Coordinates of C-alpha atoms and ligand atoms in Angstrom, one line a residue:
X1 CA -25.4 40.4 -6.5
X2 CA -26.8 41.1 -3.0
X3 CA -24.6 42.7 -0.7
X4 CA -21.8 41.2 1.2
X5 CA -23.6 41.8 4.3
X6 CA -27.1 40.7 3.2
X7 CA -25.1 37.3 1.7
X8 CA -26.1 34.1 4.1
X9 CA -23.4 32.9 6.7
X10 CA -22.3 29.8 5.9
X11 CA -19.5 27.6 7.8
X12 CA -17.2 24.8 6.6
X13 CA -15.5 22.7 8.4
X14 CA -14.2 18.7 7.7
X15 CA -12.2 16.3 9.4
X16 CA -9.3 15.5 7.0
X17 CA -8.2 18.9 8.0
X18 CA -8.0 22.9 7.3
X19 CA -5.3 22.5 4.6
X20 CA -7.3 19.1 2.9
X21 CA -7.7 20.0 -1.1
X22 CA -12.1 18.7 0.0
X23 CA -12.1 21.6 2.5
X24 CA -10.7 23.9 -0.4
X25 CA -13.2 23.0 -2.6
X26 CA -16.1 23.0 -0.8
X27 CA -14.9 26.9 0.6
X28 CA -15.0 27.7 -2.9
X29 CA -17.9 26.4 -3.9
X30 CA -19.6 27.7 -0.9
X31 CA -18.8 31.4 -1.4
X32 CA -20.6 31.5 -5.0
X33 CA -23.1 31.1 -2.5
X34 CA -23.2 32.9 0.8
X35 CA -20.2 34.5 3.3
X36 CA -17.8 31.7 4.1
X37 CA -16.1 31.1 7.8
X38 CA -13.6 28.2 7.8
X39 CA -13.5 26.5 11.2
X40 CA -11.3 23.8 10.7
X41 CA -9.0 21.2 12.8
X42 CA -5.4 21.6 12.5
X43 CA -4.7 18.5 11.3
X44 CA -6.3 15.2 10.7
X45 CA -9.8 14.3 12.5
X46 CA -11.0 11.5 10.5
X47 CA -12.8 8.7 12.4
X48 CA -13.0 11.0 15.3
X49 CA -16.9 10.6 15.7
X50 CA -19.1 12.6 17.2
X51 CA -16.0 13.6 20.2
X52 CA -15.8 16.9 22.2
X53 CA -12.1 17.4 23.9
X54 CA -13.3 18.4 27.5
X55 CA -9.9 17.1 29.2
X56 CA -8.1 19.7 28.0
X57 CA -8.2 23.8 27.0
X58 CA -8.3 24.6 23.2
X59 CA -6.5 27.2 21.5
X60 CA -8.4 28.5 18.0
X61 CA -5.5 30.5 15.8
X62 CA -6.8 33.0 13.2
X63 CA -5.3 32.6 10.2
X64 CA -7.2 34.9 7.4
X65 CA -10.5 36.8 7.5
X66 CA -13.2 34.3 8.8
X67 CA -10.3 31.4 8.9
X68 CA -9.7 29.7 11.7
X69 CA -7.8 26.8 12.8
X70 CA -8.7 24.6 15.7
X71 CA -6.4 22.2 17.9
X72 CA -9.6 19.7 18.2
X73 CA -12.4 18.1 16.9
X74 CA -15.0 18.7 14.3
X75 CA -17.1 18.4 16.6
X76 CA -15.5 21.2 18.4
X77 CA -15.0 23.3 15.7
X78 CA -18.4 24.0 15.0
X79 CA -19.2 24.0 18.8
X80 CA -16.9 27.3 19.1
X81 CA -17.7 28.2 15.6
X82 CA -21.3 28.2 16.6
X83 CA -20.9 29.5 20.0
X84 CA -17.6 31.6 20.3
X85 CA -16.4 32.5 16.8
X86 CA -18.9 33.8 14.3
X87 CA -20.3 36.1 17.2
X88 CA -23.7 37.8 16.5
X89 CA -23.8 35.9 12.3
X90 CA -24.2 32.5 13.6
X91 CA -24.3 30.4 10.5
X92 CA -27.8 30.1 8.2
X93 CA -25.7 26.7 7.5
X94 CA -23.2 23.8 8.5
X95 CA -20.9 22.0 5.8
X96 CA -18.7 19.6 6.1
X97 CA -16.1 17.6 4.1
X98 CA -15.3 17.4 1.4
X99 CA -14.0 14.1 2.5
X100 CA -11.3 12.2 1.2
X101 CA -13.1 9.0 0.9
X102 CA -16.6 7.4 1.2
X103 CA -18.9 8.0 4.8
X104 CA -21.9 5.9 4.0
X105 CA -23.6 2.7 5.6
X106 CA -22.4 2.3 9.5
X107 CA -19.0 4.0 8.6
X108 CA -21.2 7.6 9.5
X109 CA -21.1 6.7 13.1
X110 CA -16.8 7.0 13.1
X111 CA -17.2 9.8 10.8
X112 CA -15.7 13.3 12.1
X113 CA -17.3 14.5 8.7
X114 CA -20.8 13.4 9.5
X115 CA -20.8 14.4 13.4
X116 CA -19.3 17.9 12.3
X117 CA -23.0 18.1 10.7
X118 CA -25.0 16.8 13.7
X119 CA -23.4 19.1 15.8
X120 CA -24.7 21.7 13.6
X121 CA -28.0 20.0 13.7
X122 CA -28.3 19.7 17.4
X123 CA -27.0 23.3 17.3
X124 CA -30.7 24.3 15.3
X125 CA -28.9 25.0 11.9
X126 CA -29.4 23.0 8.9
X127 CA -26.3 20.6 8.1
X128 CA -24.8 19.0 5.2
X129 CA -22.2 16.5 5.0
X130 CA -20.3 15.8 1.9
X131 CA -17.9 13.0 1.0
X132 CA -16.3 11.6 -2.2
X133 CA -14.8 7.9 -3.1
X134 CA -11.1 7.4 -4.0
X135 CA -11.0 6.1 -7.3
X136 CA -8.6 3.3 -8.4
X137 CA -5.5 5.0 -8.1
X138 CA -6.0 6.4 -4.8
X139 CA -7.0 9.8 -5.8
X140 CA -10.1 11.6 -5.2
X141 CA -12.0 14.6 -7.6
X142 CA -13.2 16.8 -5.5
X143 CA -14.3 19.7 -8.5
X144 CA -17.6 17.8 -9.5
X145 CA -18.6 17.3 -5.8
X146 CA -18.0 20.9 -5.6
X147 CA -20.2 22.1 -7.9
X148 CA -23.3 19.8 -7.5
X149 CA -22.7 20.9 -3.2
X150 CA -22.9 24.9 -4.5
X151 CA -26.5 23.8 -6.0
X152 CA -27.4 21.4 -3.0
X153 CA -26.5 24.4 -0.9
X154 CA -29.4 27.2 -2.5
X155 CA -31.5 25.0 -2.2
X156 CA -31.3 23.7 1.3
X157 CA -30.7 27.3 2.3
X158 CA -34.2 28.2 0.4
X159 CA -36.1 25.7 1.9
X160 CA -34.4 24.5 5.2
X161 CA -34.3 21.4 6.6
X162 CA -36.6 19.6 9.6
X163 CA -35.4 19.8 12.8
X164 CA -33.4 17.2 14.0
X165 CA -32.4 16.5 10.5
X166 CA -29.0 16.4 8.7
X167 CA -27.9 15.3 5.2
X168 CA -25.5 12.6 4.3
X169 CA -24.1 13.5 0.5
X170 CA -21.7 10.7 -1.0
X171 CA -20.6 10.8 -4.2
X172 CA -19.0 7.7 -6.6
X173 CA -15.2 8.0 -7.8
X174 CA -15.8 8.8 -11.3
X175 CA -18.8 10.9 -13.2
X176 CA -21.9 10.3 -11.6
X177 CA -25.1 9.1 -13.5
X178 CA -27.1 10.9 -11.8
X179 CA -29.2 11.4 -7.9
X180 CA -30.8 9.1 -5.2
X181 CA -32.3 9.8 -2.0
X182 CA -30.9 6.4 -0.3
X183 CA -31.1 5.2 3.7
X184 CA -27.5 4.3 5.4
X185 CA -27.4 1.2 4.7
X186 CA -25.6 -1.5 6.6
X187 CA -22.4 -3.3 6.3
X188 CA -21.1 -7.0 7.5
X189 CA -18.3 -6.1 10.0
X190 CA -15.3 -8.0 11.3
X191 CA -13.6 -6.9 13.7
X192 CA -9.8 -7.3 12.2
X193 CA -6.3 -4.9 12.8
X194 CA -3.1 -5.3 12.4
X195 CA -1.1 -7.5 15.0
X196 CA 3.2 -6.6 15.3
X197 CA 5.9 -6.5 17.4
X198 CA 7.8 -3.6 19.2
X199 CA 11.6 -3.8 19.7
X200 CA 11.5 -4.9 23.0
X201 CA 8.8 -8.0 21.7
X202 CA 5.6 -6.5 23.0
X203 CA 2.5 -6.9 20.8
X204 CA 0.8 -3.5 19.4
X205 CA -2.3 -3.4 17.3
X206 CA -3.2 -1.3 14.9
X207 CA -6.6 -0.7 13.4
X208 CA -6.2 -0.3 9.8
X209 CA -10.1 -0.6 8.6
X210 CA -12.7 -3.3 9.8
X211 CA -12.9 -5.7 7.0
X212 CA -16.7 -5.3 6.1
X213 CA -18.7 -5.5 2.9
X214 CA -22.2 -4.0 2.4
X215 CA -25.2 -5.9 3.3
X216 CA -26.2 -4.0 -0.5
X217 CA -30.3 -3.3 0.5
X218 CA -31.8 -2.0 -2.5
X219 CA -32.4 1.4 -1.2
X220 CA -28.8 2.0 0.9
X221 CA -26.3 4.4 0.0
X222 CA -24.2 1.9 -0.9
X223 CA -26.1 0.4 -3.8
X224 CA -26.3 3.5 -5.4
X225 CA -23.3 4.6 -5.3
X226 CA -22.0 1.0 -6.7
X227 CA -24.1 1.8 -9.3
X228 CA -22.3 4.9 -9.9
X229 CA -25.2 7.1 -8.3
X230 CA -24.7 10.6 -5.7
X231 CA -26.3 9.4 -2.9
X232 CA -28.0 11.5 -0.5
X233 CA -29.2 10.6 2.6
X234 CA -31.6 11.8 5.5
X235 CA -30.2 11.0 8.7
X236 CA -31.9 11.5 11.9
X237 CA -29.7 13.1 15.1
X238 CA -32.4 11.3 17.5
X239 CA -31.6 7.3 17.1
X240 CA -34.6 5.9 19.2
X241 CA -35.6 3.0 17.6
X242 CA -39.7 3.7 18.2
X243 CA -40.7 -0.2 17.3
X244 CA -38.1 -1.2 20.5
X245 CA -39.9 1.2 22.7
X246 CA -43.3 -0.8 22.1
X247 CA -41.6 -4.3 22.4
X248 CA -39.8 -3.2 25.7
X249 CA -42.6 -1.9 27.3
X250 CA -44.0 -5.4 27.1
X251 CA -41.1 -6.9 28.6
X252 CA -38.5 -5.1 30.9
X253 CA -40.8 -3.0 32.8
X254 CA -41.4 -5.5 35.6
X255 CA -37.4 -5.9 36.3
X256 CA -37.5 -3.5 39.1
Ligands
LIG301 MN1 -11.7 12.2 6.8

């Protein structure tokens, strides 16, 4: 055992927030690894996307040795993390999650869990997000997930990642058969929330999940984990779509 000193600096953070059994997990798992900072929201985060608060000041309250609790967003968190908190040891790497619940297909572009690892990305520091399915009867195992992110983690932190670069880790309800490397895949979406009435007979909506179904490609995430599969995916930070730069050159440069 290395010293604690020489140990890599790794920080967690999530979006189901700091007190979420995930987060717990993947701390644990984590510091059979390297020297763990928790940088966490305060409460709940999830669907909060890749959002900074700017309107307003944040207040970060210490509540352990290298845990810290944050009035804002993932995104946030590891912005001060990054930036404020972990001082002259910036993190060697980003986690996220463990999530309560699946972030693959389109659903990464809500996630808080996913945009806590691209801000790591865009901050230079290799990024992992992890997430778990709830199974049947609502619950979700997060000791499994735990253990396969510990050996994700040594290696990622032995061989980096590319710049730019993140990874997406979902995992399937119950005992996984095994590993792919997937691509988000894509989902059918319909716009649908909840319609009632206040007392006074107003309408109020409530979004309670777009009703959507995977489009199922072959090589998504969500094929293999509906086949029971981890699924780990490469996701890009930059989202230029290079084949659309070619085809508009060809038409929307003579509109000025
Ligand atoms: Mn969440």
């Amino acid at each position: 055992m290395s010293h604690a000193k020489d140990r890599p600096s790794i920080l967690v953070t999530n979006d189901d927030g700091i007190e979420a059994a995930g987060l717990l997990a993947l701390v644990e798992a984590a510091e059979t690894v390297g020297r763990v900072t928790v940088v966490a929201p305060d409460r709940e985060r999830s669907a909060a996307g890749h959002s900074l608060t700017l309107e307003r000041p944040l207040r970060v309250v210490q509540t352990a040795e290298r845990r810290y609790r944050v009035d804002g967003t993932p995104t946030d968190c590891v912005h001060l993390a990054v930036g404020n908190i972990t001082g002259d040891r910036p993190p060697a790497l980003v986690l996220s999650g463990i999530n309560r619940g699946l972030n693959s297909g389109d659903d990464v572009t809500y996630s808080g869990t996913v945009a806590a690892a691209i801000e790591g990305t865009l901050l230079h520091i290799p990024s992992v997000a992890f997430s778990v399915d709830i199974d049947a009867q609502g619950r979700a195992e997060f000791d499994g997930p735990a253990r396969f992110a510990a050996r994700l983690t040594r290696e990622v932190l032995r061989r980096g990642l590319p710049a730019g670069t993140l990874l997406n880790v979902n995992f399937p309800a119950n005992t996984p058969r095994g590993v792919r490397i997937t691509r988000q895949g894509t989902r059918t979406y319909r716009a649908t929330s909840v319609v009632r009435r206040d007392p006074s007979g107003r309408p109020y909506y409530w979004i309670a999940g777009a009703d959507t179904r995977p489009t199922g490609e072959p090589d998504g995430d969500h094929a293999a984990l509906s086949e029971g599969y981890i699924s780990i995916s490469p996701l890009r930070t930059n989202m230029t779509d290079d084949p659309s730069v070619e085809d508009l050159k060809r038409w929307a440069l003579e509109l000025d």
